[in-house]
PDB file of C-alpha atoms in Angstrom:
ATOM      1  CA  MET K   1    -148.000 -86.465  44.381  1.00 90.00           C
ATOM      2  CA  GLU K   2    -145.158 -87.655  45.993  1.00 93.00           C
ATOM      3  CA  TYR K   3    -145.692 -89.594  49.271  1.00 93.00           C
ATOM      4  CA  SER K   4    -143.183 -90.855  51.387  1.00 96.00           C
ATOM      5  CA  LYS K   5    -142.132 -94.470  51.645  1.00 93.00           C
ATOM      6  CA  GLU K   6    -144.062 -94.454  55.521  1.00 94.00           C
ATOM      7  CA  ILE K   7    -147.165 -93.090  54.138  1.00 94.00           C
ATOM      8  CA  GLU K   8    -147.620 -95.586  51.279  1.00 93.00           C
ATOM      9  CA  ASN K   9    -147.771 -98.401  53.591  1.00 95.00           C
ATOM     10  CA  MET K  10    -150.487 -96.999  55.689  1.00 95.00           C
ATOM     11  CA  CYS K  11    -153.353 -98.664  55.475  1.00 93.00           C
ATOM     12  CA  CYS K  12    -155.996 -96.420  54.250  1.00 92.00           C
ATOM     13  CA  LEU K  13    -159.117 -94.934  56.761  1.00 89.00           C
ATOM     14  CA  ALA K  14    -162.105 -93.231  56.204  1.00 87.00           C
ATOM     15  CA  ASN K  15    -162.384 -89.196  57.369  1.00 83.00           C
ATOM     16  CA  ASN K  16    -165.941 -88.128  58.398  1.00 81.00           C
ATOM     17  CA  ALA K  17    -164.792 -85.028  59.458  1.00 78.00           C
ATOM     18  CA  LYS K  18    -166.487 -82.591  56.758  1.00 78.00           C
ATOM     19  CA  HIS K  19    -168.027 -79.482  58.131  1.00 80.00           C
ATOM     20  CA  GLY K  20    -166.260 -76.872  55.437  1.00 85.00           C
ATOM     21  CA  PRO K  21    -165.582 -73.248  56.679  1.00 90.00           C
ATOM     22  CA  ALA K  22    -167.423 -71.873  58.700  1.00 92.00           C
ATOM     23  CA  PRO K  23    -170.008 -68.945  57.327  1.00 95.00           C
ATOM     24  CA  ILE K  24    -168.733 -65.188  57.715  1.00 96.00           C
ATOM     25  CA  PRO K  25    -170.687 -61.596  57.293  1.00 96.00           C
ATOM     26  CA  GLU K  26    -170.230 -60.449  54.200  1.00 96.00           C
ATOM     27  CA  GLU K  27    -172.911 -57.037  52.960  1.00 96.00           C
ATOM     28  CA  GLY K  28    -175.637 -58.227  54.775  1.00 95.00           C
ATOM     29  CA  GLU K  29    -175.379 -61.957  54.564  1.00 95.00           C
ATOM     30  CA  TRP K  30    -173.372 -64.944  55.962  1.00 96.00           C
ATOM     31  CA  VAL K  31    -171.021 -66.480  53.397  1.00 96.00           C
ATOM     32  CA  LYS K  32    -168.793 -69.683  53.222  1.00 94.00           C
ATOM     33  CA  ALA K  33    -165.903 -68.307  51.773  1.00 94.00           C
ATOM     34  CA  LYS K  34    -164.058 -71.520  49.267  1.00 93.00           C
ATOM     35  CA  GLU K  35    -163.026 -69.511  46.530  1.00 95.00           C
ATOM     36  CA  VAL K  36    -161.266 -65.687  46.317  1.00 95.00           C
ATOM     37  CA  SER K  37    -164.646 -64.999  43.956  1.00 96.00           C
ATOM     38  CA  ASP K  38    -166.787 -65.354  47.583  1.00 96.00           C
ATOM     39  CA  ILE K  39    -165.351 -61.805  49.467  1.00 96.00           C
ATOM     40  CA  SER K  40    -166.580 -58.974  49.200  1.00 96.00           C
ATOM     41  CA  GLY K  41    -166.625 -55.682  51.279  1.00 96.00           C
ATOM     42  CA  LEU K  42    -165.403 -52.402  51.969  1.00 96.00           C
ATOM     43  CA  THR K  43    -162.781 -51.555  55.100  1.00 94.00           C
ATOM     44  CA  HIS K  44    -159.739 -49.493  56.465  1.00 94.00           C
ATOM     45  CA  GLY K  45    -156.761 -50.826  57.733  1.00 93.00           C
ATOM     46  CA  ILE K  46    -153.415 -49.582  59.295  1.00 95.00           C
ATOM     47  CA  GLY K  47    -150.047 -49.678  57.615  1.00 95.00           C
ATOM     48  CA  TRP K  48    -146.021 -48.766  58.543  1.00 94.00           C
ATOM     49  CA  CYS K  49    -142.581 -48.969  57.141  1.00 91.00           C
ATOM     50  CA  ALA K  50    -139.746 -50.965  59.009  1.00 90.00           C
ATOM     51  CA  PRO K  51    -138.280 -47.611  60.334  1.00 90.00           C
ATOM     52  CA  GLN K  52    -141.634 -46.533  60.927  1.00 91.00           C
ATOM     53  CA  GLN K  53    -141.053 -42.506  59.586  1.00 90.00           C
ATOM     54  CA  GLY K  54    -144.286 -43.550  58.024  1.00 91.00           C
ATOM     55  CA  ALA K  55    -147.868 -44.667  58.015  1.00 95.00           C
ATOM     56  CA  CYS K  56    -150.256 -45.650  55.450  1.00 95.00           C
ATOM     57  CA  LYS K  57    -154.159 -46.025  55.671  1.00 95.00           C
ATOM     58  CA  LEU K  58    -155.605 -47.724  53.053  1.00 96.00           C
ATOM     59  CA  THR K  59    -159.180 -48.103  51.969  1.00 96.00           C
ATOM     60  CA  LEU K  60    -160.869 -51.284  49.507  1.00 96.00           C
ATOM     61  CA  ASN K  61    -163.289 -51.678  48.410  1.00 96.00           C
ATOM     62  CA  VAL K  62    -163.958 -55.563  47.422  1.00 97.00           C
ATOM     63  CA  LYS K  63    -166.862 -57.049  45.182  1.00 97.00           C
ATOM     64  CA  ASN K  64    -166.463 -60.660  44.532  1.00 96.00           C
ATOM     65  CA  GLY K  65    -163.229 -61.496  45.185  1.00 96.00           C
ATOM     66  CA  ILE K  66    -161.985 -58.395  42.902  1.00 97.00           C
ATOM     67  CA  ILE K  67    -160.462 -54.480  44.295  1.00 97.00           C
ATOM     68  CA  GLU K  68    -162.772 -52.170  42.570  1.00 97.00           C
ATOM     69  CA  GLU K  69    -161.956 -49.137  44.715  1.00 96.00           C
ATOM     70  CA  CYS K  70    -159.006 -48.428  47.063  1.00 96.00           C
ATOM     71  CA  LEU K  71    -158.023 -45.601  48.648  1.00 96.00           C
ATOM     72  CA  ILE K  72    -154.601 -44.513  49.960  1.00 95.00           C
ATOM     73  CA  GLU K  73    -153.768 -41.661  52.293  1.00 94.00           C
ATOM     74  CA  THR K  74    -149.995 -41.515  53.591  1.00 94.00           C
ATOM     75  CA  ILE K  75    -147.908 -39.215  55.972  1.00 92.00           C
ATOM     76  CA  GLY K  76    -144.756 -38.894  57.013  1.00 89.00           C
ATOM     77  CA  CYS K  77    -142.709 -39.822  54.033  1.00 89.00           C
ATOM     78  CA  SER K  78    -141.977 -38.356  50.982  1.00 89.00           C
ATOM     79  CA  GLY K  79    -141.098 -41.055  49.235  1.00 89.00           C
ATOM     80  CA  MET K  80    -144.322 -42.636  50.267  1.00 90.00           C
ATOM     81  CA  THR K  81    -146.389 -40.346  48.245  1.00 91.00           C
ATOM     82  CA  HIS K  82    -144.953 -40.846  44.632  1.00 91.00           C
ATOM     83  CA  SER K  83    -145.784 -44.717  46.057  1.00 93.00           C
ATOM     84  CA  ALA K  84    -149.143 -44.646  46.947  1.00 93.00           C
ATOM     85  CA  SER K  85    -149.519 -43.268  43.008  1.00 93.00           C
ATOM     86  CA  MET K  86    -148.435 -46.100  41.597  1.00 94.00           C
ATOM     87  CA  ALA K  87    -149.990 -48.352  44.214  1.00 95.00           C
ATOM     88  CA  ALA K  88    -153.122 -46.658  42.973  1.00 94.00           C
ATOM     89  CA  GLU K  89    -152.618 -48.199  39.477  1.00 94.00           C
ATOM     90  CA  ILE K  90    -151.098 -51.458  40.727  1.00 95.00           C
ATOM     91  CA  LEU K  91    -154.410 -52.641  43.489  1.00 96.00           C
ATOM     92  CA  THR K  92    -157.913 -52.386  41.366  1.00 96.00           C
ATOM     93  CA  GLY K  93    -158.671 -54.524  39.051  1.00 97.00           C
ATOM     94  CA  LYS K  94    -156.602 -57.683  40.471  1.00 97.00           C
ATOM     95  CA  THR K  95    -157.779 -60.244  43.292  1.00 97.00           C
ATOM     96  CA  ILE K  96    -157.019 -59.630  47.153  1.00 95.00           C
ATOM     97  CA  LEU K  97    -154.857 -62.195  46.992  1.00 95.00           C
ATOM     98  CA  GLU K  98    -153.290 -61.137  44.250  1.00 96.00           C
ATOM     99  CA  ALA K  99    -152.799 -57.672  45.941  1.00 96.00           C
ATOM    100  CA  LEU K 100    -151.359 -59.324  48.698  1.00 94.00           C
ATOM    101  CA  ASN K 101    -148.949 -60.696  46.948  1.00 94.00           C
ATOM    102  CA  THR K 102    -147.631 -58.005  44.763  1.00 94.00           C
ATOM    103  CA  ASP K 103    -144.841 -55.224  45.742  1.00 93.00           C
ATOM    104  CA  LEU K 104    -147.304 -52.381  46.183  1.00 93.00           C
ATOM    105  CA  VAL K 105    -144.040 -50.329  46.245  1.00 92.00           C
ATOM    106  CA  CYS K 106    -143.469 -48.832  49.789  1.00 92.00           C
ATOM    107  CA  ASP K 107    -143.125 -51.324  52.759  1.00 93.00           C
ATOM    108  CA  ALA K 108    -146.147 -49.435  54.631  1.00 95.00           C
ATOM    109  CA  ILE K 109    -148.767 -49.810  51.958  1.00 95.00           C
ATOM    110  CA  ASN K 110    -147.957 -53.466  51.229  1.00 95.00           C
ATOM    111  CA  THR K 111    -148.510 -53.738  55.460  1.00 96.00           C
ATOM    112  CA  ALA K 112    -151.694 -51.743  55.442  1.00 96.00           C
ATOM    113  CA  MET K 113    -152.774 -54.632  52.822  1.00 96.00           C
ATOM    114  CA  ARG K 114    -151.828 -57.198  54.701  1.00 96.00           C
ATOM    115  CA  GLU K 115    -154.136 -56.048  57.528  1.00 95.00           C
ATOM    116  CA  LEU K 116    -156.763 -55.640  55.066  1.00 95.00           C
ATOM    117  CA  PHE K 117    -156.636 -58.928  53.631  1.00 96.00           C
ATOM    118  CA  LEU K 118    -157.027 -60.646  57.445  1.00 95.00           C
ATOM    119  CA  GLN K 119    -160.006 -58.414  58.090  1.00 94.00           C
ATOM    120  CA  ILE K 120    -161.746 -58.632  54.959  1.00 95.00           C
ATOM    121  CA  VAL K 121    -160.764 -62.416  54.785  1.00 94.00           C
ATOM    122  CA  TYR K 122    -162.229 -62.877  58.203  1.00 94.00           C
ATOM    123  CA  GLY K 123    -165.655 -61.453  57.534  1.00 93.00           C
ATOM    124  CA  ARG K 124    -164.524 -58.023  59.803  1.00 94.00           C
ATOM    125  CA  THR K 125    -165.354 -55.609  57.041  1.00 95.00           C
ATOM    126  CA  GLN K 126    -166.869 -52.166  58.138  1.00 94.00           C
ATOM    127  CA  THR K 127    -169.555 -53.412  55.872  1.00 95.00           C
ATOM    128  CA  ALA K 128    -169.991 -56.771  57.217  1.00 95.00           C
ATOM    129  CA  PHE K 129    -173.646 -56.512  57.932  1.00 96.00           C
ATOM    130  CA  SER K 130    -174.489 -53.734  55.493  1.00 94.00           C
ATOM    131  CA  GLU K 131    -176.916 -54.805  53.021  1.00 94.00           C
ATOM    132  CA  LYS K 132    -175.002 -55.225  49.235  1.00 93.00           C
ATOM    133  CA  GLY K 133    -172.211 -53.291  50.983  1.00 95.00           C
ATOM    134  CA  LEU K 134    -171.205 -49.791  49.753  1.00 94.00           C
ATOM    135  CA  PRO K 135    -171.772 -48.386  46.044  1.00 94.00           C
ATOM    136  CA  ILE K 136    -167.926 -47.708  44.015  1.00 95.00           C
ATOM    137  CA  GLY K 137    -167.233 -44.361  45.118  1.00 92.00           C
ATOM    138  CA  ALA K 138    -167.975 -44.903  49.192  1.00 92.00           C
ATOM    139  CA  GLY K 139    -164.250 -44.624  49.913  1.00 89.00           C
ATOM    140  CA  LEU K 140    -163.940 -40.728  48.621  1.00 87.00           C
ATOM    141  CA  GLU K 141    -166.815 -39.873  51.166  1.00 85.00           C
ATOM    142  CA  ASP K 142    -163.910 -39.812  53.683  1.00 80.00           C
ATOM    143  CA  LEU K 143    -161.975 -37.179  52.265  1.00 83.00           C
ATOM    144  CA  GLY K 144    -165.151 -34.378  52.488  1.00 75.00           C
ATOM    145  CA  LYS K 145    -165.041 -31.666  50.737  1.00 72.00           C
ATOM    146  CA  GLY K 146    -162.472 -30.823  48.302  1.00 78.00           C
ATOM    147  CA  LEU K 147    -160.651 -34.485  48.852  1.00 86.00           C
ATOM    148  CA  ARG K 148    -158.976 -33.888  51.405  1.00 87.00           C
ATOM    149  CA  SER K 149    -157.184 -36.206  53.658  1.00 89.00           C
ATOM    150  CA  GLN K 150    -158.116 -35.835  57.251  1.00 86.00           C
ATOM    151  CA  ILE K 151    -154.619 -33.906  58.924  1.00 88.00           C
ATOM    152  CA  GLY K 152    -153.771 -33.541  62.480  1.00 92.00           C
ATOM    153  CA  THR K 153    -149.946 -31.452  62.828  1.00 95.00           C
ATOM    154  CA  THR K 154    -149.515 -30.399  65.763  1.00 96.00           C
ATOM    155  CA  TYR K 155    -145.866 -29.836  67.156  1.00 96.00           C
ATOM    156  CA  GLY K 156    -144.365 -28.902  70.664  1.00 97.00           C
ATOM    157  CA  THR K 157    -141.476 -28.691  73.161  1.00 97.00           C
ATOM    158  CA  ASN K 158    -140.167 -28.698  76.837  1.00 97.00           C
ATOM    159  CA  LYS K 159    -139.027 -24.780  76.462  1.00 96.00           C
ATOM    160  CA  LYS K 160    -141.741 -23.247  74.188  1.00 95.00           C
ATOM    161  CA  GLY K 161    -144.752 -25.204  74.699  1.00 96.00           C
ATOM    162  CA  PRO K 162    -147.438 -26.973  71.995  1.00 97.00           C
ATOM    163  CA  ARG K 163    -148.202 -24.876  68.339  1.00 97.00           C
ATOM    164  CA  TYR K 164    -151.452 -26.475  65.984  1.00 97.00           C
ATOM    165  CA  LEU K 165    -150.308 -26.827  62.578  1.00 97.00           C
ATOM    166  CA  GLU K 166    -153.661 -28.643  60.762  1.00 95.00           C
ATOM    167  CA  LEU K 167    -156.458 -30.419  62.461  1.00 94.00           C
ATOM    168  CA  ALA K 168    -159.549 -31.782  61.037  1.00 90.00           C
ATOM    169  CA  GLU K 169    -160.898 -27.619  60.082  1.00 91.00           C
ATOM    170  CA  GLY K 170    -158.234 -27.054  58.268  1.00 93.00           C
ATOM    171  CA  TYR K 171    -154.458 -24.905  58.018  1.00 96.00           C
ATOM    172  CA  ILE K 172    -154.287 -23.278  61.405  1.00 97.00           C
ATOM    173  CA  THR K 173    -153.312 -19.279  60.450  1.00 97.00           C
ATOM    174  CA  LYS K 174    -153.564 -18.434  64.223  1.00 97.00           C
ATOM    175  CA  LEU K 175    -153.388 -19.293  67.555  1.00 97.00           C
ATOM    176  CA  ALA K 176    -155.310 -17.399  70.387  1.00 97.00           C
ATOM    177  CA  LEU K 177    -154.090 -17.131  73.809  1.00 97.00           C
ATOM    178  CA  ASN K 178    -155.413 -15.911  76.914  1.00 96.00           C
ATOM    179  CA  ASP K 179    -153.439 -13.997  79.509  1.00 95.00           C
ATOM    180  CA  LYS K 180    -151.641 -17.194  80.909  1.00 96.00           C
ATOM    181  CA  ASP K 181    -150.480 -17.411  77.090  1.00 96.00           C
ATOM    182  CA  GLU K 182    -152.421 -20.625  76.945  1.00 96.00           C
ATOM    183  CA  ILE K 183    -154.511 -22.077  73.460  1.00 97.00           C
ATOM    184  CA  VAL K 184    -157.771 -20.856  74.097  1.00 96.00           C
ATOM    185  CA  GLY K 185    -158.690 -21.117  70.199  1.00 96.00           C
ATOM    186  CA  TYR K 186    -157.370 -20.758  66.548  1.00 97.00           C
ATOM    187  CA  SER K 187    -158.493 -19.105  63.286  1.00 97.00           C
ATOM    188  CA  PHE K 188    -157.766 -21.754  60.062  1.00 97.00           C
ATOM    189  CA  VAL K 189    -158.499 -21.930  56.114  1.00 96.00           C
ATOM    190  CA  HIS K 190    -159.957 -25.252  54.922  1.00 93.00           C
ATOM    191  CA  LEU K 191    -157.748 -25.501  51.795  1.00 92.00           C
ATOM    192  CA  GLY K 192    -159.630 -27.631  50.175  1.00 90.00           C
ATOM    193  CA  LYS K 193    -162.657 -25.381  50.068  1.00 91.00           C
ATOM    194  CA  MET K 194    -160.301 -22.582  49.198  1.00 94.00           C
ATOM    195  CA  MET K 195    -159.173 -24.166  45.941  1.00 93.00           C
ATOM    196  CA  GLU K 196    -163.071 -25.785  45.024  1.00 92.00           C
ATOM    197  CA  SER K 197    -163.614 -22.039  45.221  1.00 94.00           C
ATOM    198  CA  ILE K 198    -160.835 -20.620  43.064  1.00 95.00           C
ATOM    199  CA  LYS K 199    -161.388 -23.706  40.259  1.00 94.00           C
ATOM    200  CA  LYS K 200    -164.970 -22.298  39.719  1.00 94.00           C
ATOM    201  CA  GLY K 201    -163.350 -18.426  39.177  1.00 96.00           C
ATOM    202  CA  VAL K 202    -163.723 -16.937  43.016  1.00 96.00           C
ATOM    203  CA  ALA K 203    -160.656 -14.434  42.792  1.00 96.00           C
ATOM    204  CA  PRO K 204    -158.251 -15.805  45.586  1.00 96.00           C
ATOM    205  CA  ALA K 205    -158.728 -13.563  48.353  1.00 96.00           C
ATOM    206  CA  ASP K 206    -162.243 -14.089  48.279  1.00 96.00           C
ATOM    207  CA  ALA K 207    -161.774 -17.641  48.323  1.00 95.00           C
ATOM    208  CA  LEU K 208    -159.128 -17.423  51.130  1.00 96.00           C
ATOM    209  CA  LYS K 209    -162.139 -15.410  53.218  1.00 95.00           C
ATOM    210  CA  LYS K 210    -164.918 -17.355  52.657  1.00 95.00           C
ATOM    211  CA  ALA K 211    -162.699 -20.776  53.605  1.00 94.00           C
ATOM    212  CA  SER K 212    -161.466 -18.891  56.750  1.00 96.00           C
ATOM    213  CA  GLY K 213    -163.028 -19.678  60.444  1.00 96.00           C
ATOM    214  CA  GLN K 214    -162.409 -20.165  63.922  1.00 96.00           C
ATOM    215  CA  TYR K 215    -162.706 -22.222  66.762  1.00 95.00           C
ATOM    216  CA  GLY K 216    -163.058 -22.085  70.300  1.00 94.00           C
ATOM    217  CA  GLN K 217    -162.553 -18.631  72.673  1.00 95.00           C
ATOM    218  CA  PHE K 218    -160.734 -16.950  69.487  1.00 95.00           C
ATOM    219  CA  ASP K 219    -162.769 -13.294  69.874  1.00 95.00           C
ATOM    220  CA  GLY K 220    -161.541 -11.548  72.668  1.00 92.00           C
ATOM    221  CA  ALA K 221    -157.943 -13.625  73.352  1.00 95.00           C
ATOM    222  CA  ALA K 222    -155.121 -12.027  74.988  1.00 96.00           C
ATOM    223  CA  LYS K 223    -153.298 -12.159  72.318  1.00 96.00           C
ATOM    224  CA  TYR K 224    -153.239 -14.003  69.042  1.00 97.00           C
ATOM    225  CA  ILE K 225    -149.346 -15.126  67.696  1.00 97.00           C
ATOM    226  CA  ASP K 226    -148.502 -17.176  64.483  1.00 97.00           C
ATOM    227  CA  PRO K 227    -147.761 -21.075  64.945  1.00 97.00           C
ATOM    228  CA  ARG K 228    -145.310 -21.014  62.216  1.00 95.00           C
ATOM    229  CA  ASN K 229    -143.178 -18.524  62.880  1.00 95.00           C
ATOM    230  CA  GLU K 230    -143.905 -17.395  66.635  1.00 92.00           C
TER     231      GLU K 230
END
């Protein structure tokens, strides 16, 4: 350790301020975190790239400082999806400190990692007060049947009005309109459920019918349109 001349010439005084770190909530316990291995928790965070053309939702499940599980969901940028595939290989097995200082390929994923790091080390995780946290695999529960991300895609113009393209229920096939041309319902296909059925040997036409549904005042509407072509 190198000291300046001014420090070397100072006399020594006793330092009695030895409070230690404040305890933070972690998986149902209060922990005084001094090492990376003291950190545990599952949480989510959002990141964005510099041009803000895409975003990432990152979910991490950390046990004893090690990232044991990660879920990376991206939207708005085709290149970001490939970055996510690489990040899924990079993140697991690293400590949260290593991951914070590792290039996760995409700015949005790096930013999400930064936001998660702050939550985790300050005891603000989703499982802060859940005894023993959540098991590895809990991240997939966000995806639901067919393991597809929750996506909402809607579009609108001042001249032609709104279009619903994909909502939580699934891919929108038809919009139902009343006599004032207002949207009062829609039909949809849950693509995750459809693909699950097809993989089990169900004929595609039958799988499509089985995974289809409708919402709102769909029956008896004045008019139906395809939101992508009409």
